[in-house]
Amino acid sequence: MSRSGPDTARVAATPDADHVLPPAEAMLWAQDLVKTHRGAETATHAVRHVDLRVDRGEFVAIMGPSGAGKSTLLHLLGGLDRPDSGRIWLDGQRVDGLSEARWSLLRRRTVGIVFQFFNLVTNMTAADNVELPALLAGMSPRQARARREELFAELDLEDRARSTPAALSGGEQQRVALARALVNEPGLLLADEPTGNLDSRNTRDVLRLLARYHASGQTILLVTHDARVASGADRVISLFDGEIADDTALHAPADGPTTVADVLRLKG
Amino acid sequence: MRLPLLALLAKEPAHGYELKQALEQTFGAAYPQPNIGQIYVTLGRLEKNGLIKGQDIDQSNRPNKRVYEITDAGREELAAWFAEPTEGPRVRDEFFMKLVLAPGAGGSDRLALINTQRRHYLNVMRGLSRLAAQDRDNRVAQLLIEGAMLHLQADLDWLERCQEELD
Ligand SMILES: Nc1ncnc2c1ncn2[C@@H]1O[C@H](COP(=O)(O)OP(=O)(O)OP(=O)(O)O)[C@@H](O)[C@H]1O
Ligand SMILES: [Mg+2]
């Protein structure tokens, strides 16, 4: 089921891999990514030769145990960390060699990121945390405000607009971070455990929002431990020990169970 | 199904078809619904054991219908059911057997077994999400589905542990 398989073969067979072009449908294309975290005495091979392709409009989930390298991989793809080797294309553009300044620009328009630990600006209100990146990307204050209000309404955050992050619960901060990532309608949404701190109801709200964006064509790559979140994706990748252990397309929803009997064995 | 029927009859007497409807209304589409035949068979057994008592009611131009009510023995049985703790779903021991025994037995390798199983769970989860979206207004059904989802999540977490430990 791995889509990267054939591409890898083609690249390997090409004498000059640097002249390979990404497939037109690929929003994100990564080839042979490697990242080792080096400490004073230890070296952690966090990402080991990962090939990954996410097509435009696709929703892909990454699962895997703690320490598997999921966040490291996402950080490489969002330009927050540099790979030791490998190549990355984003929306057709080769990006692995870009400067920090160019990456900042990309993150303003092309990639929206939700971090595992939110990274909100602590001395700004929730509303400003979301509106500022919109203003930086060139939106008018009125537009930015309208966009932000729309997102807050969808994420049940209307009462929290004037609060600073410290006054918000973990789940609320998480949702503000999601609104911030989506405010500029990025081509690619990268999200690291976007429901990690949410209770069941808030998880459901975030899932609905993601489903709605996905339905309108948003490309999404998200890391999650929550199988309910992953089951909303078109494809699920299992990362294990820095490598892709499985990559599977999920069935059309209509093929699923019609009752809970299979799961709970309620019969009898 | 014996005891759920008994519980419904403890509320008020009813005939077979009413019981079927009550089950459907209470649990929603997610619950594996018994067919009417199973219900009649179960009612027959409950009556034979003295837990319920049936009485035929004449209907002018249709066949008689049999209305059941719970007996004292039935109430005792029901009280005992409510009083005792309930066994959880069984460990998925068949998959575990496969996983442990596959190497050297000509089966697929462990990673392939784990991947197959994980794909299955994820697809079941997807089906449950769809069920939940269909039956949004039935809170009982929603809770039932949520319970099933949490069990699945535990199965997936355990699969991950198997992968870590047996690698
Ligand atoms: N900055 C760093 N310096 C050194 N080691 C790191 C660094 N970041 C991550 N690691 C190590 O790299 C490995 C992968 O970490 P990573 O954060 O990518 O895992 P993860 O899959 O996101 O885990 P979790 O599910 O717990 O978030 C871990 O062993 C981790 O300890
Ligand atoms: Mg992480």
Coordinates of C-alpha atoms and ligand atoms in Angstrom, one line a residue:
Chain A
M1 CA 0.0 0.0 0.0
S2 CA 3.0 2.3 0.4
R3 CA 2.9 5.0 -2.2
S4 CA 6.5 5.9 -1.7
G5 CA 7.7 2.5 -2.9
P6 CA 7.7 3.1 -6.6
D7 CA 9.0 6.6 -6.3
T8 CA 11.9 5.5 -4.2
A9 CA 12.9 3.0 -6.9
R10 CA 12.7 5.7 -9.5
V11 CA 14.9 8.0 -7.6
A12 CA 17.4 5.4 -6.8
A13 CA 17.7 4.5 -10.4
T14 CA 18.2 8.1 -11.5
P15 CA 21.9 9.0 -11.8
D16 CA 21.3 12.5 -10.5
A17 CA 18.7 12.4 -7.9
D18 CA 18.8 16.2 -7.5
H19 CA 17.1 16.6 -10.8
V20 CA 14.0 14.6 -9.9
L21 CA 10.8 16.4 -9.9
P22 CA 7.9 15.7 -7.5
P23 CA 4.7 14.3 -8.9
A24 CA 2.3 17.1 -9.7
E25 CA -0.4 15.7 -7.3
A26 CA 2.1 15.7 -4.3
M27 CA 1.6 18.5 -1.8
L28 CA 4.4 17.1 0.2
W29 CA 7.1 14.8 -0.9
A30 CA 10.0 13.6 1.2
Q31 CA 12.8 11.4 0.1
D32 CA 15.1 9.4 2.3
L33 CA 14.9 11.7 5.4
V34 CA 17.4 11.0 8.1
K35 CA 17.7 12.8 11.5
T36 CA 19.9 11.8 14.4
H37 CA 19.7 13.7 17.7
R38 CA 23.2 13.9 19.1
G39 CA 23.7 14.4 22.8
A40 CA 26.9 14.6 24.7
E41 CA 27.3 10.8 24.8
T42 CA 24.2 9.5 23.0
A43 CA 23.0 9.5 19.5
T44 CA 19.3 8.9 18.9
H45 CA 18.3 7.8 15.4
A46 CA 14.9 9.5 15.5
V47 CA 14.1 9.4 11.8
R48 CA 15.8 6.7 9.6
H49 CA 15.4 6.8 5.8
V50 CA 11.8 7.9 5.6
D51 CA 10.1 8.4 2.3
L52 CA 6.7 10.1 2.4
R53 CA 4.2 11.5 0.0
V54 CA 1.0 13.3 0.8
D55 CA -1.1 14.3 -2.2
R56 CA -3.2 17.4 -2.5
G57 CA -6.4 17.1 -0.6
E58 CA -5.3 14.0 1.2
F59 CA -5.7 13.5 5.0
V60 CA -2.9 11.3 6.4
A61 CA -2.4 10.3 10.0
I62 CA 0.9 9.1 11.6
M63 CA 0.7 6.8 14.5
G64 CA 3.3 5.0 16.6
P65 CA 4.6 4.6 20.1
S66 CA 6.1 7.4 22.1
G67 CA 9.7 8.0 21.0
A68 CA 9.0 6.6 17.5
G69 CA 10.1 9.9 15.9
K70 CA 6.8 11.3 15.0
S71 CA 7.4 14.8 16.2
T72 CA 10.9 14.8 14.8
L73 CA 9.5 13.9 11.4
L74 CA 6.9 16.6 11.6
H75 CA 9.5 19.2 12.6
L76 CA 11.6 18.3 9.6
L77 CA 8.6 18.6 7.3
G78 CA 7.7 22.0 8.8
G79 CA 11.3 23.3 8.6
L80 CA 11.6 23.6 12.4
D81 CA 14.5 21.2 12.4
R82 CA 16.9 20.3 9.6
P83 CA 17.4 16.8 8.3
D84 CA 20.9 15.3 8.3
S85 CA 20.2 14.1 4.8
G86 CA 17.3 13.7 2.4
R87 CA 15.1 15.9 0.3
I88 CA 11.8 17.7 0.8
W89 CA 9.4 19.2 -1.7
L90 CA 6.5 21.3 -0.6
D91 CA 3.8 22.3 -3.1
G92 CA 6.3 21.5 -5.9
Q93 CA 9.1 23.5 -4.4
R94 CA 12.4 22.0 -3.1
V95 CA 12.6 23.3 0.5
D96 CA 15.1 21.3 2.5
G97 CA 17.9 23.8 1.8
L98 CA 15.9 26.9 2.6
S99 CA 17.1 29.5 5.0
E100 CA 15.3 30.1 8.3
A101 CA 13.9 33.4 6.8
R102 CA 12.4 31.6 3.8
W103 CA 11.0 28.9 6.0
S104 CA 9.3 31.5 8.2
L105 CA 7.6 32.9 5.1
L106 CA 6.5 29.4 4.1
R107 CA 5.1 28.8 7.5
R108 CA 3.1 32.0 7.2
R109 CA 1.3 31.0 4.0
T110 CA 2.0 27.4 2.8
V111 CA 2.2 25.3 6.0
G112 CA 0.2 25.7 9.1
I113 CA 1.6 23.9 12.2
V114 CA 0.0 22.8 15.4
F115 CA 2.6 21.8 17.9
Q116 CA 2.4 19.1 20.4
F117 CA 2.9 21.7 23.1
F118 CA 0.9 24.6 21.5
N119 CA 3.6 27.3 21.5
L120 CA 1.2 30.2 21.9
V121 CA 2.6 33.7 22.6
T122 CA 2.0 34.0 26.3
N123 CA 1.5 37.8 26.7
M124 CA -1.1 38.0 23.9
T125 CA -4.8 37.2 24.0
A126 CA -6.1 34.1 22.4
A127 CA -7.7 36.3 19.7
D128 CA -4.4 38.1 19.0
N129 CA -2.5 34.8 18.8
V130 CA -4.7 33.9 15.9
E131 CA -5.1 37.3 14.2
L132 CA -1.4 38.3 14.3
P133 CA -0.3 35.6 11.8
A134 CA -3.2 36.6 9.5
L135 CA -2.1 40.3 9.6
L136 CA 1.5 39.2 9.0
A137 CA 0.4 37.4 5.9
G138 CA -1.3 40.5 4.6
M139 CA -4.9 40.2 5.6
S140 CA -6.7 43.4 6.6
P141 CA -7.5 43.8 10.3
R142 CA -11.2 43.4 9.5
Q143 CA -10.6 40.2 7.5
A144 CA -8.3 38.8 10.1
R145 CA -10.9 39.4 12.8
A146 CA -13.7 37.9 10.8
R147 CA -11.6 34.7 10.0
R148 CA -10.7 34.4 13.7
E149 CA -14.2 34.8 14.9
E150 CA -15.4 32.1 12.4
L151 CA -12.8 29.7 13.7
F152 CA -13.4 30.4 17.3
A153 CA -17.1 29.8 16.8
E154 CA -16.4 26.5 15.2
L155 CA -14.1 25.5 18.1
D156 CA -16.4 26.7 20.8
L157 CA -13.8 29.4 21.9
E158 CA -16.0 32.5 21.6
D159 CA -15.9 33.2 25.4
R160 CA -12.1 32.9 25.5
A161 CA -11.1 35.4 22.9
R162 CA -9.8 37.9 25.4
S163 CA -8.0 35.5 27.7
T164 CA -4.2 35.0 27.6
P165 CA -2.9 31.4 27.2
A166 CA -2.1 31.1 30.9
A167 CA -5.8 31.5 31.7
L168 CA -6.8 28.8 29.3
S169 CA -7.1 25.1 29.9
G170 CA -4.8 22.8 28.0
G171 CA -7.7 21.8 25.7
E172 CA -8.5 25.5 25.0
Q173 CA -4.9 26.3 24.2
Q174 CA -4.9 23.3 21.9
R175 CA -7.9 24.7 20.0
V176 CA -6.5 28.2 19.8
A177 CA -3.3 26.7 18.3
L178 CA -5.4 24.9 15.7
A179 CA -7.2 28.1 14.8
R180 CA -3.9 29.8 14.5
A181 CA -2.6 27.1 12.1
L182 CA -5.7 27.3 9.9
V183 CA -6.2 31.1 9.8
N184 CA -4.2 31.6 6.6
E185 CA -5.7 28.7 4.9
P186 CA -2.4 26.9 4.4
G187 CA -1.9 24.4 1.6
L188 CA -0.7 21.9 4.1
L189 CA -1.8 21.5 7.8
L190 CA 0.8 19.8 10.0
A191 CA -0.6 18.9 13.4
D192 CA 1.2 17.1 16.2
E193 CA -1.4 15.5 18.6
P194 CA -4.0 18.2 18.0
T195 CA -6.4 16.4 20.4
G196 CA -3.8 15.3 22.9
N197 CA -5.2 17.3 25.8
L198 CA -8.9 17.3 24.8
D199 CA -11.7 15.4 26.4
S200 CA -14.2 13.5 24.4
R201 CA -16.5 16.4 23.5
N202 CA -13.7 18.7 22.5
T203 CA -12.0 16.0 20.5
R204 CA -15.3 15.5 18.6
D205 CA -15.4 19.3 17.8
V206 CA -11.8 19.3 16.5
L207 CA -12.6 16.1 14.5
R208 CA -15.6 17.8 12.9
L209 CA -13.6 20.9 12.1
L210 CA -10.8 18.8 10.5
A211 CA -13.4 16.7 8.6
R212 CA -15.0 19.9 7.2
Y213 CA -11.6 21.3 6.1
H214 CA -10.7 18.0 4.6
A215 CA -14.0 17.8 2.7
S216 CA -13.3 21.3 1.3
G217 CA -9.9 20.1 0.0
Q218 CA -7.5 20.9 2.9
T219 CA -4.3 18.7 2.9
I220 CA -3.6 17.4 6.4
L221 CA -0.8 15.4 7.9
L222 CA -1.3 14.8 11.6
V223 CA 0.3 12.8 14.3
T224 CA -2.0 11.1 16.8
H225 CA -2.3 8.4 19.4
D226 CA -6.0 8.6 19.2
A227 CA -7.4 5.9 16.8
R228 CA -10.7 7.8 16.5
V229 CA -8.8 10.8 15.1
A230 CA -6.7 8.5 12.8
S231 CA -9.8 6.8 11.5
G232 CA -10.9 10.0 10.0
A233 CA -7.9 10.0 7.7
D234 CA -7.7 8.5 4.2
R235 CA -4.4 6.8 5.1
V236 CA -2.6 5.8 8.2
I237 CA 1.2 5.5 8.5
S238 CA 2.7 3.6 11.4
L239 CA 6.1 4.9 12.5
F240 CA 8.2 2.6 14.6
D241 CA 11.8 3.2 15.6
G242 CA 12.2 6.0 13.1
E243 CA 11.0 3.9 10.2
I244 CA 7.7 3.5 8.4
A245 CA 6.4 0.1 9.5
D246 CA 3.1 0.3 7.6
D247 CA 1.2 2.6 5.3
T248 CA -2.4 1.7 4.7
A249 CA -5.4 3.3 3.0
L250 CA -8.5 3.0 5.1
H251 CA -11.7 1.6 3.6
A252 CA -14.5 3.8 2.5
P253 CA -16.6 4.3 5.6
A254 CA -19.5 2.3 4.2
D255 CA -17.5 -0.9 4.6
G256 CA -17.4 -0.7 8.3
P257 CA -19.4 -2.5 10.9
T258 CA -23.1 -1.8 11.2
T259 CA -23.3 -2.5 14.9
V260 CA -20.8 -2.5 17.8
A261 CA -21.2 -6.3 18.2
D262 CA -17.9 -7.1 16.5
V263 CA -16.1 -4.9 19.0
L264 CA -17.9 -5.4 22.3
R265 CA -19.2 -9.0 21.8
L266 CA -22.4 -8.0 23.4
K267 CA -24.2 -11.1 22.2
G268 CA -25.4 -13.7 24.6
Chain B
M1 CA -30.8 -11.4 26.0
R2 CA -32.6 -13.1 28.8
L3 CA -31.9 -10.5 31.4
P4 CA -32.4 -7.4 29.3
L5 CA -35.9 -8.7 28.5
L6 CA -36.5 -9.5 32.1
A7 CA -35.5 -5.9 33.0
L8 CA -37.9 -4.5 30.4
L9 CA -40.7 -6.6 31.8
A10 CA -39.9 -5.4 35.4
K11 CA -41.0 -2.0 34.2
E12 CA -44.3 -3.1 32.7
P13 CA -46.0 -6.1 31.1
A14 CA -45.5 -6.4 27.4
H15 CA -45.8 -8.7 24.4
G16 CA -43.0 -9.9 22.2
Y17 CA -43.2 -7.2 19.6
E18 CA -43.4 -4.4 22.1
L19 CA -40.2 -5.7 23.7
K20 CA -38.4 -5.7 20.3
Q21 CA -39.5 -2.1 19.8
A22 CA -38.4 -1.1 23.3
L23 CA -34.9 -2.6 22.7
E24 CA -34.6 -0.7 19.4
Q25 CA -35.7 2.6 20.9
T26 CA -33.5 2.3 23.9
F27 CA -30.2 1.2 22.3
G28 CA -30.5 2.6 18.8
A29 CA -29.1 1.2 15.5
A30 CA -25.6 0.5 17.0
Y31 CA -26.9 -2.3 19.2
P32 CA -27.0 -5.7 17.6
Q33 CA -30.8 -6.1 17.5
P34 CA -32.3 -9.6 18.2
N35 CA -34.9 -10.7 15.7
I36 CA -38.5 -11.3 16.7
G37 CA -38.0 -15.1 16.6
Q38 CA -35.1 -15.0 19.1
I39 CA -37.3 -12.9 21.4
Y40 CA -40.2 -15.3 21.3
V41 CA -37.8 -18.3 22.0
T42 CA -36.3 -16.4 24.9
L43 CA -39.7 -15.5 26.3
G44 CA -40.7 -19.1 26.1
R45 CA -37.7 -20.2 28.1
L46 CA -38.2 -17.5 30.7
E47 CA -41.8 -18.7 31.1
K48 CA -40.8 -22.3 31.4
N49 CA -38.3 -21.4 34.2
G50 CA -41.0 -19.5 36.0
L51 CA -39.4 -16.1 35.7
I52 CA -42.2 -14.6 33.7
K53 CA -45.9 -15.5 33.3
G54 CA -47.8 -15.2 30.0
Q55 CA -51.4 -14.6 29.4
D56 CA -53.2 -14.8 26.0
I57 CA -55.3 -11.8 25.1
D58 CA -58.0 -12.2 22.6
Q59 CA -57.9 -9.8 19.7
S60 CA -61.1 -9.5 17.6
N61 CA -60.0 -10.3 14.1
R62 CA -56.3 -11.1 14.6
P63 CA -54.5 -14.0 16.3
N64 CA -54.3 -13.8 20.1
K65 CA -51.3 -12.1 21.5
R66 CA -49.4 -13.2 24.6
V67 CA -48.6 -10.6 27.2
Y68 CA -46.0 -11.4 29.7
E69 CA -45.3 -10.1 33.2
I70 CA -42.4 -10.7 35.5
T71 CA -42.8 -13.1 38.5
D72 CA -41.3 -12.8 42.0
A73 CA -38.7 -15.4 41.0
G74 CA -38.0 -13.2 37.9
R75 CA -37.4 -10.2 40.1
E76 CA -35.0 -12.1 42.3
E77 CA -33.0 -13.2 39.3
L78 CA -32.9 -9.7 38.0
A79 CA -31.8 -8.3 41.4
A80 CA -29.0 -10.9 41.4
W81 CA -27.9 -9.8 37.9
F82 CA -27.8 -6.1 38.9
A83 CA -25.9 -7.0 42.1
E84 CA -23.0 -8.9 40.6
P85 CA -20.1 -7.4 38.7
T86 CA -19.9 -8.0 35.0
E87 CA -17.2 -9.9 33.1
G88 CA -15.4 -7.7 30.5
P89 CA -14.9 -8.7 26.9
R90 CA -12.4 -11.4 26.6
V91 CA -8.8 -10.8 25.7
R92 CA -8.3 -11.3 22.0
D93 CA -6.5 -14.5 22.7
E94 CA -6.8 -15.9 19.2
F95 CA -4.7 -13.1 17.7
F96 CA -2.2 -13.4 20.6
M97 CA -1.9 -17.1 19.9
K98 CA -1.1 -16.4 16.2
L99 CA 1.4 -13.7 17.1
V100 CA 3.3 -15.8 19.6
L101 CA 3.2 -19.0 17.6
A102 CA 3.8 -17.6 14.0
P103 CA 7.6 -17.6 14.0
G104 CA 8.8 -21.1 13.1
A105 CA 5.2 -22.3 12.3
G106 CA 5.3 -21.2 8.7
G107 CA 3.0 -18.2 9.4
S108 CA 3.7 -14.7 8.3
D109 CA 6.2 -12.7 10.3
R110 CA 5.1 -10.8 13.3
L111 CA 5.2 -7.4 11.8
A112 CA 2.8 -8.5 9.0
L113 CA 0.4 -10.0 11.6
I114 CA 0.5 -6.8 13.6
N115 CA 0.0 -4.6 10.6
T116 CA -3.0 -6.8 9.4
Q117 CA -4.6 -6.5 12.8
R118 CA -4.0 -2.8 13.1
R119 CA -5.5 -2.2 9.7
H120 CA -8.5 -4.2 10.8
Y121 CA -9.0 -2.2 14.0
L122 CA -8.6 1.1 12.2
N123 CA -11.2 0.2 9.7
V124 CA -13.6 -0.9 12.4
M125 CA -13.0 2.4 14.2
R126 CA -13.9 4.2 11.0
G127 CA -17.1 2.3 10.8
L128 CA -17.9 3.2 14.4
S129 CA -17.3 6.9 13.7
R130 CA -19.9 6.6 10.9
L131 CA -22.3 4.9 13.2
A132 CA -21.9 7.6 15.8
A133 CA -22.6 10.3 13.2
Q134 CA -25.8 8.5 12.1
D135 CA -27.3 8.1 15.6
R136 CA -26.3 11.5 17.0
D137 CA -29.4 12.1 19.0
N138 CA -29.6 8.8 20.9
R139 CA -27.4 9.3 24.0
V140 CA -27.5 5.6 24.9
A141 CA -26.3 4.6 21.4
Q142 CA -23.6 7.3 21.6
L143 CA -22.3 5.9 24.9
L144 CA -22.4 2.4 23.5
I145 CA -20.3 3.4 20.5
E146 CA -17.9 5.4 22.7
G147 CA -17.4 2.3 24.8
A148 CA -16.6 0.2 21.7
M149 CA -14.2 2.9 20.6
L150 CA -12.3 3.0 23.9
H151 CA -12.0 -0.8 23.7
L152 CA -10.6 -0.6 20.2
Q153 CA -8.1 2.1 21.3
A154 CA -6.9 -0.2 24.1
D155 CA -6.5 -3.0 21.6
L156 CA -4.4 -0.7 19.4
D157 CA -2.3 0.4 22.3
W158 CA -1.7 -3.2 23.2
L159 CA -0.8 -4.0 19.6
E160 CA 1.9 -1.3 19.9
R161 CA 3.2 -2.9 23.1
C162 CA 3.3 -6.3 21.3
Q163 CA 5.3 -4.7 18.5
E164 CA 7.8 -3.2 21.0
E165 CA 8.2 -6.3 23.1
L166 CA 8.3 -9.0 20.5
D167 CA 10.4 -7.2 17.9
Ligands
LIG1 N1 16.1 17.7 20.7 C1 16.4 16.5 21.0 N2 17.5 16.1 21.5 C2 17.8 14.8 21.7 N3 17.0 13.8 21.5 C3 15.8 14.1 21.0 C4 15.4 15.4 20.7 N4 14.1 15.4 20.3 C5 13.7 14.1 20.3 N5 14.7 13.3 20.8 C6 14.7 11.8 20.9 O1 14.3 11.3 19.6 C7 13.4 10.3 19.7 C8 12.2 10.6 19.0 O2 11.5 11.7 19.6 P1 10.2 12.3 19.1 O3 9.9 13.5 19.9 O4 10.3 12.5 17.6 O5 9.1 11.1 19.4 P2 7.6 11.0 19.2 O6 7.3 9.9 18.4 O7 7.0 12.4 18.8 O8 7.1 10.7 20.7 P3 5.8 11.1 21.6 O9 4.7 10.3 21.1 O10 6.2 10.9 23.0 O11 5.6 12.6 21.3 C9 13.2 10.0 21.2 O12 14.0 9.0 21.6 C10 13.6 11.4 21.8 O13 14.1 11.2 23.1
MG2 MG 5.9 13.8 19.8

